[in-house]
Each structure stands twice: as structure tokens, then as C-alpha cells.
């Protein structure tokens, strides 16, 4: 696919008081294409949790076409066939208004692995230039995110 029909990718994650912020950032860096790390800058904000515990939020929007392509290819290559099958089965719940929402495991990412998780994730939103779920599904299949 020469022209990637993706508008942008959002990445959001947080580090709780019980987590080492540097380790969480390293985990996220492990899912990003290594040759594009210096092109990706995260906004950082600190908030206080319900019980007064500090929570550090990070977020970025990636619009550069080359960086988006490298990130999506990295995800596609490193997702397990089981996760790709799971995404295929649940895609109706993961796609909304032309975006697919993916949640990745921070602990697995710290070990250099990309795998889905439901709680305390690295949140990735891939915004496609098309909004129909059928189109998004087909694009995901073409780029290798689905089996």
C-alpha cells in the first residue's frame, strides 16, 4: 500500500505512583520504531489521584506520514497471530468513527513485546482517512494488523 490512508496516531499512557516513570517511558519507546524516537515528543502532565497519589500522564499525536507508517508497520510485524485474530473478532468494538483503539500491555512492552491488554494500558488510537468500519477493517487487513 503506497499511500497509507491514516490521518494520525495518538498515543496516551500514564505512570502511577507505584510505577517507575522511566520504566513506563522505556516500555513505550520499545513499541515505537527506534529510528523515529527522536521525532516523537510526548506532552507530560501530573495530576493527583483520588487518594492523593501522583499520576503522570503522557500523550502525543503523530501526523508525520513516515513516522505513522513506521509505527503501524512495527505494530503489524510484532503483534502475535493470536492478538491479530482477537482484533479481527472484536473489531466492531475497537472501531469508532474512523478510528481503531488498541490497548497494549506496559509490562510486555518493557520486555520488548507487543501484546493486547484490557487494564492499565498504553492506549493507541489510529485515525483513518475513511470512517466506515468495513473500510477500516480492510485497511487493517492490508497493513497486516488482522489475519
mmCIF file with all atom_site columns, C-alpha atoms in Angstrom:
data_model
loop_
_atom_site.group_PDB
_atom_site.id
_atom_site.type_symbol
_atom_site.label_atom_id
_atom_site.label_alt_id
_atom_site.label_comp_id
_atom_site.label_asym_id
_atom_site.label_entity_id
_atom_site.label_seq_id
_atom_site.pdbx_PDB_ins_code
_atom_site.Cartn_x
_atom_site.Cartn_y
_atom_site.Cartn_z
_atom_site.occupancy
_atom_site.B_iso_or_equiv
_atom_site.pdbx_formal_charge
_atom_site.auth_seq_id
_atom_site.auth_comp_id
_atom_site.auth_asym_id
_atom_site.auth_atom_id
_atom_site.pdbx_PDB_model_num
ATOM 1   C CA . UNK A 1 1   ? 0.000   0.000   0.000  1.00 0.00 ? 1   UNK A CA 1
ATOM 2   C CA . UNK A 1 2   ? 1.847   3.054   -1.260 1.00 0.00 ? 2   UNK A CA 1
ATOM 3   C CA . UNK A 1 3   ? -0.405  5.759   0.184  1.00 0.00 ? 3   UNK A CA 1
ATOM 4   C CA . UNK A 1 4   ? -1.247  4.891   3.777  1.00 0.00 ? 4   UNK A CA 1
ATOM 5   C CA . UNK A 1 5   ? -4.846  6.040   4.472  1.00 0.00 ? 5   UNK A CA 1
ATOM 6   C CA . UNK A 1 6   ? -4.102  7.066   8.057  1.00 0.00 ? 6   UNK A CA 1
ATOM 7   C CA . UNK A 1 7   ? -4.503  10.668  9.209  1.00 0.00 ? 7   UNK A CA 1
ATOM 8   C CA . UNK A 1 8   ? -2.646  10.372  12.523 1.00 0.00 ? 8   UNK A CA 1
ATOM 9   C CA . UNK A 1 9   ? -1.863  8.178   15.517 1.00 0.00 ? 9   UNK A CA 1
ATOM 10  C CA . UNK A 1 10  ? -2.478  9.206   19.135 1.00 0.00 ? 10  UNK A CA 1
ATOM 11  C CA . UNK A 1 11  ? -0.572  7.529   21.960 1.00 0.00 ? 11  UNK A CA 1
ATOM 12  C CA . UNK A 1 12  ? -1.548  8.008   25.610 1.00 0.00 ? 12  UNK A CA 1
ATOM 13  C CA . UNK A 1 13  ? -0.327  6.348   28.765 1.00 0.00 ? 13  UNK A CA 1
ATOM 14  C CA . UNK A 1 14  ? 0.138   7.054   32.432 1.00 0.00 ? 14  UNK A CA 1
ATOM 15  C CA . UNK A 1 15  ? 2.566   6.166   35.184 1.00 0.00 ? 15  UNK A CA 1
ATOM 16  C CA . UNK A 1 16  ? 1.008   5.591   38.591 1.00 0.00 ? 16  UNK A CA 1
ATOM 17  C CA . UNK A 1 17  ? 2.748   6.307   41.901 1.00 0.00 ? 17  UNK A CA 1
ATOM 18  C CA . UNK A 1 18  ? 3.615   2.607   42.214 1.00 0.00 ? 18  UNK A CA 1
ATOM 19  C CA . UNK A 1 19  ? 5.377   2.591   38.833 1.00 0.00 ? 19  UNK A CA 1
ATOM 20  C CA . UNK A 1 20  ? 8.795   3.860   37.853 1.00 0.00 ? 20  UNK A CA 1
ATOM 21  C CA . UNK A 1 21  ? 8.128   6.664   35.338 1.00 0.00 ? 21  UNK A CA 1
ATOM 22  C CA . UNK A 1 22  ? 11.372  5.964   33.465 1.00 0.00 ? 22  UNK A CA 1
ATOM 23  C CA . UNK A 1 23  ? 10.438  2.286   33.066 1.00 0.00 ? 23  UNK A CA 1
ATOM 24  C CA . UNK A 1 24  ? 6.992   3.173   31.738 1.00 0.00 ? 24  UNK A CA 1
ATOM 25  C CA . UNK A 1 25  ? 8.517   5.604   29.224 1.00 0.00 ? 25  UNK A CA 1
ATOM 26  C CA . UNK A 1 26  ? 11.053  2.935   28.229 1.00 0.00 ? 26  UNK A CA 1
ATOM 27  C CA . UNK A 1 27  ? 8.196   0.461   27.700 1.00 0.00 ? 27  UNK A CA 1
ATOM 28  C CA . UNK A 1 28  ? 6.506   2.887   25.312 1.00 0.00 ? 28  UNK A CA 1
ATOM 29  C CA . UNK A 1 29  ? 9.767   3.551   23.490 1.00 0.00 ? 29  UNK A CA 1
ATOM 30  C CA . UNK A 1 30  ? 10.042  -0.213  22.971 1.00 0.00 ? 30  UNK A CA 1
ATOM 31  C CA . UNK A 1 31  ? 6.849   -0.255  20.887 1.00 0.00 ? 31  UNK A CA 1
ATOM 32  C CA . UNK A 1 32  ? 7.917   2.719   18.772 1.00 0.00 ? 32  UNK A CA 1
ATOM 33  C CA . UNK A 1 33  ? 10.144  2.396   15.707 1.00 0.00 ? 33  UNK A CA 1
ATOM 34  C CA . UNK A 1 34  ? 13.669  3.002   17.010 1.00 0.00 ? 34  UNK A CA 1
ATOM 35  C CA . UNK A 1 35  ? 14.689  5.167   14.042 1.00 0.00 ? 35  UNK A CA 1
ATOM 36  C CA . UNK A 1 36  ? 11.779  7.564   14.722 1.00 0.00 ? 36  UNK A CA 1
ATOM 37  C CA . UNK A 1 37  ? 12.125  8.017   18.510 1.00 0.00 ? 37  UNK A CA 1
ATOM 38  C CA . UNK A 1 38  ? 13.615  11.494  18.261 1.00 0.00 ? 38  UNK A CA 1
ATOM 39  C CA . UNK A 1 39  ? 10.712  12.575  16.017 1.00 0.00 ? 39  UNK A CA 1
ATOM 40  C CA . UNK A 1 40  ? 8.111   11.701  18.674 1.00 0.00 ? 40  UNK A CA 1
ATOM 41  C CA . UNK A 1 41  ? 7.608   14.087  21.590 1.00 0.00 ? 41  UNK A CA 1
ATOM 42  C CA . UNK A 1 42  ? 5.213   13.416  24.451 1.00 0.00 ? 42  UNK A CA 1
ATOM 43  C CA . UNK A 1 43  ? 3.375   16.085  26.419 1.00 0.00 ? 43  UNK A CA 1
ATOM 44  C CA . UNK A 1 44  ? 3.601   15.339  30.126 1.00 0.00 ? 44  UNK A CA 1
ATOM 45  C CA . UNK A 1 45  ? 1.197   16.386  32.863 1.00 0.00 ? 45  UNK A CA 1
ATOM 46  C CA . UNK A 1 46  ? 0.945   15.466  36.525 1.00 0.00 ? 46  UNK A CA 1
ATOM 47  C CA . UNK A 1 47  ? -2.334  15.055  38.353 1.00 0.00 ? 47  UNK A CA 1
ATOM 48  C CA . UNK A 1 48  ? -3.412  13.836  41.734 1.00 0.00 ? 48  UNK A CA 1
ATOM 49  C CA . UNK A 1 49  ? -5.392  10.605  42.005 1.00 0.00 ? 49  UNK A CA 1
ATOM 50  C CA . UNK A 1 50  ? -8.492  10.068  44.117 1.00 0.00 ? 50  UNK A CA 1
ATOM 51  C CA . UNK A 1 51  ? -6.421  9.206   47.192 1.00 0.00 ? 51  UNK A CA 1
ATOM 52  C CA . UNK A 1 52  ? -3.806  11.917  46.658 1.00 0.00 ? 52  UNK A CA 1
ATOM 53  C CA . UNK A 1 53  ? -1.457  9.656   44.738 1.00 0.00 ? 53  UNK A CA 1
ATOM 54  C CA . UNK A 1 54  ? 0.513   11.245  41.886 1.00 0.00 ? 54  UNK A CA 1
ATOM 55  C CA . UNK A 1 55  ? -0.277  10.134  38.330 1.00 0.00 ? 55  UNK A CA 1
ATOM 56  C CA . UNK A 1 56  ? 1.850   11.247  35.390 1.00 0.00 ? 56  UNK A CA 1
ATOM 57  C CA . UNK A 1 57  ? 0.071   11.370  32.019 1.00 0.00 ? 57  UNK A CA 1
ATOM 58  C CA . UNK A 1 58  ? 1.835   11.314  28.661 1.00 0.00 ? 58  UNK A CA 1
ATOM 59  C CA . UNK A 1 59  ? 0.303   11.902  25.247 1.00 0.00 ? 59  UNK A CA 1
ATOM 60  C CA . UNK A 1 60  ? 1.284   12.650  21.685 1.00 0.00 ? 60  UNK A CA 1
ATOM 61  C CA . UNK A 1 61  ? -0.248  12.896  18.228 1.00 0.00 ? 61  UNK A CA 1
ATOM 62  C CA . UNK A 1 62  ? 1.871   11.650  15.345 1.00 0.00 ? 62  UNK A CA 1
ATOM 63  C CA . UNK A 1 63  ? 0.999   13.180  11.969 1.00 0.00 ? 63  UNK A CA 1
ATOM 64  C CA . UNK A 1 64  ? 4.245   12.750  10.039 1.00 0.00 ? 64  UNK A CA 1
ATOM 65  C CA . UNK A 1 65  ? 3.486   10.198  7.292  1.00 0.00 ? 65  UNK A CA 1
ATOM 66  C CA . UNK A 1 66  ? 6.829   8.392   7.537  1.00 0.00 ? 66  UNK A CA 1
ATOM 67  C CA . UNK A 1 67  ? 6.608   8.113   11.324 1.00 0.00 ? 67  UNK A CA 1
ATOM 68  C CA . UNK A 1 68  ? 2.988   6.914   11.148 1.00 0.00 ? 68  UNK A CA 1
ATOM 69  C CA . UNK A 1 69  ? 3.939   4.297   8.551  1.00 0.00 ? 69  UNK A CA 1
ATOM 70  C CA . UNK A 1 70  ? 6.917   3.092   10.606 1.00 0.00 ? 70  UNK A CA 1
ATOM 71  C CA . UNK A 1 71  ? 4.799   2.848   13.775 1.00 0.00 ? 71  UNK A CA 1
ATOM 72  C CA . UNK A 1 72  ? 1.940   0.964   12.103 1.00 0.00 ? 72  UNK A CA 1
ATOM 73  C CA . UNK A 1 73  ? 4.378   -1.404  10.384 1.00 0.00 ? 73  UNK A CA 1
ATOM 74  C CA . UNK A 1 74  ? 6.116   -2.019  13.717 1.00 0.00 ? 74  UNK A CA 1
ATOM 75  C CA . UNK A 1 75  ? 2.785   -2.856  15.356 1.00 0.00 ? 75  UNK A CA 1
ATOM 76  C CA . UNK A 1 76  ? 1.741   -5.106  12.465 1.00 0.00 ? 76  UNK A CA 1
ATOM 77  C CA . UNK A 1 77  ? 5.000   -7.039  12.409 1.00 0.00 ? 77  UNK A CA 1
ATOM 78  C CA . UNK A 1 78  ? 5.209   -7.509  16.176 1.00 0.00 ? 78  UNK A CA 1
ATOM 79  C CA . UNK A 1 79  ? 1.602   -8.337  17.063 1.00 0.00 ? 79  UNK A CA 1
ATOM 80  C CA . UNK A 1 80  ? 1.155   -12.051 17.669 1.00 0.00 ? 80  UNK A CA 1
ATOM 81  C CA . UNK A 1 81  ? -1.159  -14.030 15.418 1.00 0.00 ? 81  UNK A CA 1
ATOM 82  C CA . UNK A 1 82  ? -3.410  -14.583 18.459 1.00 0.00 ? 82  UNK A CA 1
ATOM 83  C CA . UNK A 1 83  ? -3.735  -10.821 19.034 1.00 0.00 ? 83  UNK A CA 1
ATOM 84  C CA . UNK A 1 84  ? -4.404  -10.281 15.318 1.00 0.00 ? 84  UNK A CA 1
ATOM 85  C CA . UNK A 1 85  ? -7.140  -12.923 15.444 1.00 0.00 ? 85  UNK A CA 1
ATOM 86  C CA . UNK A 1 86  ? -8.595  -11.334 18.596 1.00 0.00 ? 86  UNK A CA 1
ATOM 87  C CA . UNK A 1 87  ? -8.609  -7.918  16.916 1.00 0.00 ? 87  UNK A CA 1
ATOM 88  C CA . UNK A 1 88  ? -10.407 -9.445  13.939 1.00 0.00 ? 88  UNK A CA 1
ATOM 89  C CA . UNK A 1 89  ? -13.063 -10.978 16.204 1.00 0.00 ? 89  UNK A CA 1
ATOM 90  C CA . UNK A 1 90  ? -13.597 -7.794  18.232 1.00 0.00 ? 90  UNK A CA 1
ATOM 91  C CA . UNK A 1 91  ? -13.025 -5.128  15.599 1.00 0.00 ? 91  UNK A CA 1
ATOM 92  C CA . UNK A 1 92  ? -16.634 -3.907  15.880 1.00 0.00 ? 92  UNK A CA 1
ATOM 93  C CA . UNK A 1 93  ? -15.880 -2.887  19.473 1.00 0.00 ? 93  UNK A CA 1
ATOM 94  C CA . UNK A 1 94  ? -12.457 -1.390  18.643 1.00 0.00 ? 94  UNK A CA 1
ATOM 95  C CA . UNK A 1 95  ? -13.507 0.888   15.787 1.00 0.00 ? 95  UNK A CA 1
ATOM 96  C CA . UNK A 1 96  ? -15.470 4.085   16.260 1.00 0.00 ? 96  UNK A CA 1
ATOM 97  C CA . UNK A 1 97  ? -15.911 6.982   13.830 1.00 0.00 ? 97  UNK A CA 1
ATOM 98  C CA . UNK A 1 98  ? -12.958 6.032   11.640 1.00 0.00 ? 98  UNK A CA 1
ATOM 99  C CA . UNK A 1 99  ? -10.547 5.277   14.482 1.00 0.00 ? 99  UNK A CA 1
ATOM 100 C CA . UNK A 1 100 ? -9.326  1.969   15.833 1.00 0.00 ? 100 UNK A CA 1
ATOM 101 C CA . UNK A 1 101 ? -8.485  1.850   19.523 1.00 0.00 ? 101 UNK A CA 1
ATOM 102 C CA . UNK A 1 102 ? -5.762  -0.525  20.699 1.00 0.00 ? 102 UNK A CA 1
ATOM 103 C CA . UNK A 1 103 ? -4.586  -1.154  24.253 1.00 0.00 ? 103 UNK A CA 1
ATOM 104 C CA . UNK A 1 104 ? -1.095  -2.549  24.766 1.00 0.00 ? 104 UNK A CA 1
ATOM 105 C CA . UNK A 1 105 ? 0.441   -4.148  27.839 1.00 0.00 ? 105 UNK A CA 1
ATOM 106 C CA . UNK A 1 106 ? 3.050   -1.926  29.556 1.00 0.00 ? 106 UNK A CA 1
ATOM 107 C CA . UNK A 1 107 ? 4.817   -4.866  31.209 1.00 0.00 ? 107 UNK A CA 1
ATOM 108 C CA . UNK A 1 108 ? 5.111   -6.781  27.934 1.00 0.00 ? 108 UNK A CA 1
ATOM 109 C CA . UNK A 1 109 ? 6.312   -3.614  26.172 1.00 0.00 ? 109 UNK A CA 1
ATOM 110 C CA . UNK A 1 110 ? 9.030   -3.197  28.794 1.00 0.00 ? 110 UNK A CA 1
ATOM 111 C CA . UNK A 1 111 ? 10.281  -6.624  27.664 1.00 0.00 ? 111 UNK A CA 1
ATOM 112 C CA . UNK A 1 112 ? 10.107  -5.566  24.011 1.00 0.00 ? 112 UNK A CA 1
ATOM 113 C CA . UNK A 1 113 ? 6.865   -7.415  23.216 1.00 0.00 ? 113 UNK A CA 1
ATOM 114 C CA . UNK A 1 114 ? 3.675   -6.011  21.770 1.00 0.00 ? 114 UNK A CA 1
ATOM 115 C CA . UNK A 1 115 ? 0.504   -7.588  23.134 1.00 0.00 ? 115 UNK A CA 1
ATOM 116 C CA . UNK A 1 116 ? -3.040  -6.547  23.903 1.00 0.00 ? 116 UNK A CA 1
ATOM 117 C CA . UNK A 1 117 ? -4.318  -5.945  27.423 1.00 0.00 ? 117 UNK A CA 1
ATOM 118 C CA . UNK A 1 118 ? -7.520  -4.580  28.935 1.00 0.00 ? 118 UNK A CA 1
ATOM 119 C CA . UNK A 1 119 ? -6.305  -2.827  32.089 1.00 0.00 ? 119 UNK A CA 1
ATOM 120 C CA . UNK A 1 120 ? -3.765  -0.029  32.659 1.00 0.00 ? 120 UNK A CA 1
ATOM 121 C CA . UNK A 1 121 ? -2.663  0.042   29.019 1.00 0.00 ? 121 UNK A CA 1
ATOM 122 C CA . UNK A 1 122 ? -0.661  2.062   26.572 1.00 0.00 ? 122 UNK A CA 1
ATOM 123 C CA . UNK A 1 123 ? -3.563  3.465   24.546 1.00 0.00 ? 123 UNK A CA 1
ATOM 124 C CA . UNK A 1 124 ? -3.164  3.829   20.808 1.00 0.00 ? 124 UNK A CA 1
ATOM 125 C CA . UNK A 1 125 ? -5.715  5.442   18.518 1.00 0.00 ? 125 UNK A CA 1
ATOM 126 C CA . UNK A 1 126 ? -5.153  5.100   14.789 1.00 0.00 ? 126 UNK A CA 1
ATOM 127 C CA . UNK A 1 127 ? -7.310  7.628   12.907 1.00 0.00 ? 127 UNK A CA 1
ATOM 128 C CA . UNK A 1 128 ? -8.048  6.547   9.356  1.00 0.00 ? 128 UNK A CA 1
ATOM 129 C CA . UNK A 1 129 ? -8.982  8.809   6.466  1.00 0.00 ? 129 UNK A CA 1
ATOM 130 C CA . UNK A 1 130 ? -12.088 6.649   5.951  1.00 0.00 ? 130 UNK A CA 1
ATOM 131 C CA . UNK A 1 131 ? -14.809 6.173   8.530  1.00 0.00 ? 131 UNK A CA 1
ATOM 132 C CA . UNK A 1 132 ? -16.794 3.074   7.530  1.00 0.00 ? 132 UNK A CA 1
ATOM 133 C CA . UNK A 1 133 ? -15.965 0.051   9.661  1.00 0.00 ? 133 UNK A CA 1
ATOM 134 C CA . UNK A 1 134 ? -15.700 -2.095  6.521  1.00 0.00 ? 134 UNK A CA 1
ATOM 135 C CA . UNK A 1 135 ? -13.061 0.255   5.084  1.00 0.00 ? 135 UNK A CA 1
ATOM 136 C CA . UNK A 1 136 ? -11.114 0.361   8.360  1.00 0.00 ? 136 UNK A CA 1
ATOM 137 C CA . UNK A 1 137 ? -11.231 -3.444  8.602  1.00 0.00 ? 137 UNK A CA 1
ATOM 138 C CA . UNK A 1 138 ? -9.942  -3.826  5.045  1.00 0.00 ? 138 UNK A CA 1
ATOM 139 C CA . UNK A 1 139 ? -7.122  -1.328  5.635  1.00 0.00 ? 139 UNK A CA 1
ATOM 140 C CA . UNK A 1 140 ? -6.133  -3.136  8.847  1.00 0.00 ? 140 UNK A CA 1
ATOM 141 C CA . UNK A 1 141 ? -6.055  -6.404  6.915  1.00 0.00 ? 141 UNK A CA 1
ATOM 142 C CA . UNK A 1 142 ? -3.924  -4.855  4.136  1.00 0.00 ? 142 UNK A CA 1
ATOM 143 C CA . UNK A 1 143 ? -1.372  -3.436  6.588  1.00 0.00 ? 143 UNK A CA 1
ATOM 144 C CA . UNK A 1 144 ? -1.126  -6.754  8.435  1.00 0.00 ? 144 UNK A CA 1
ATOM 145 C CA . UNK A 1 145 ? -2.882  -5.944  11.703 1.00 0.00 ? 145 UNK A CA 1
ATOM 146 C CA . UNK A 1 146 ? -5.528  -8.622  11.072 1.00 0.00 ? 146 UNK A CA 1
ATOM 147 C CA . UNK A 1 147 ? -5.208  -12.202 9.896  1.00 0.00 ? 147 UNK A CA 1
#
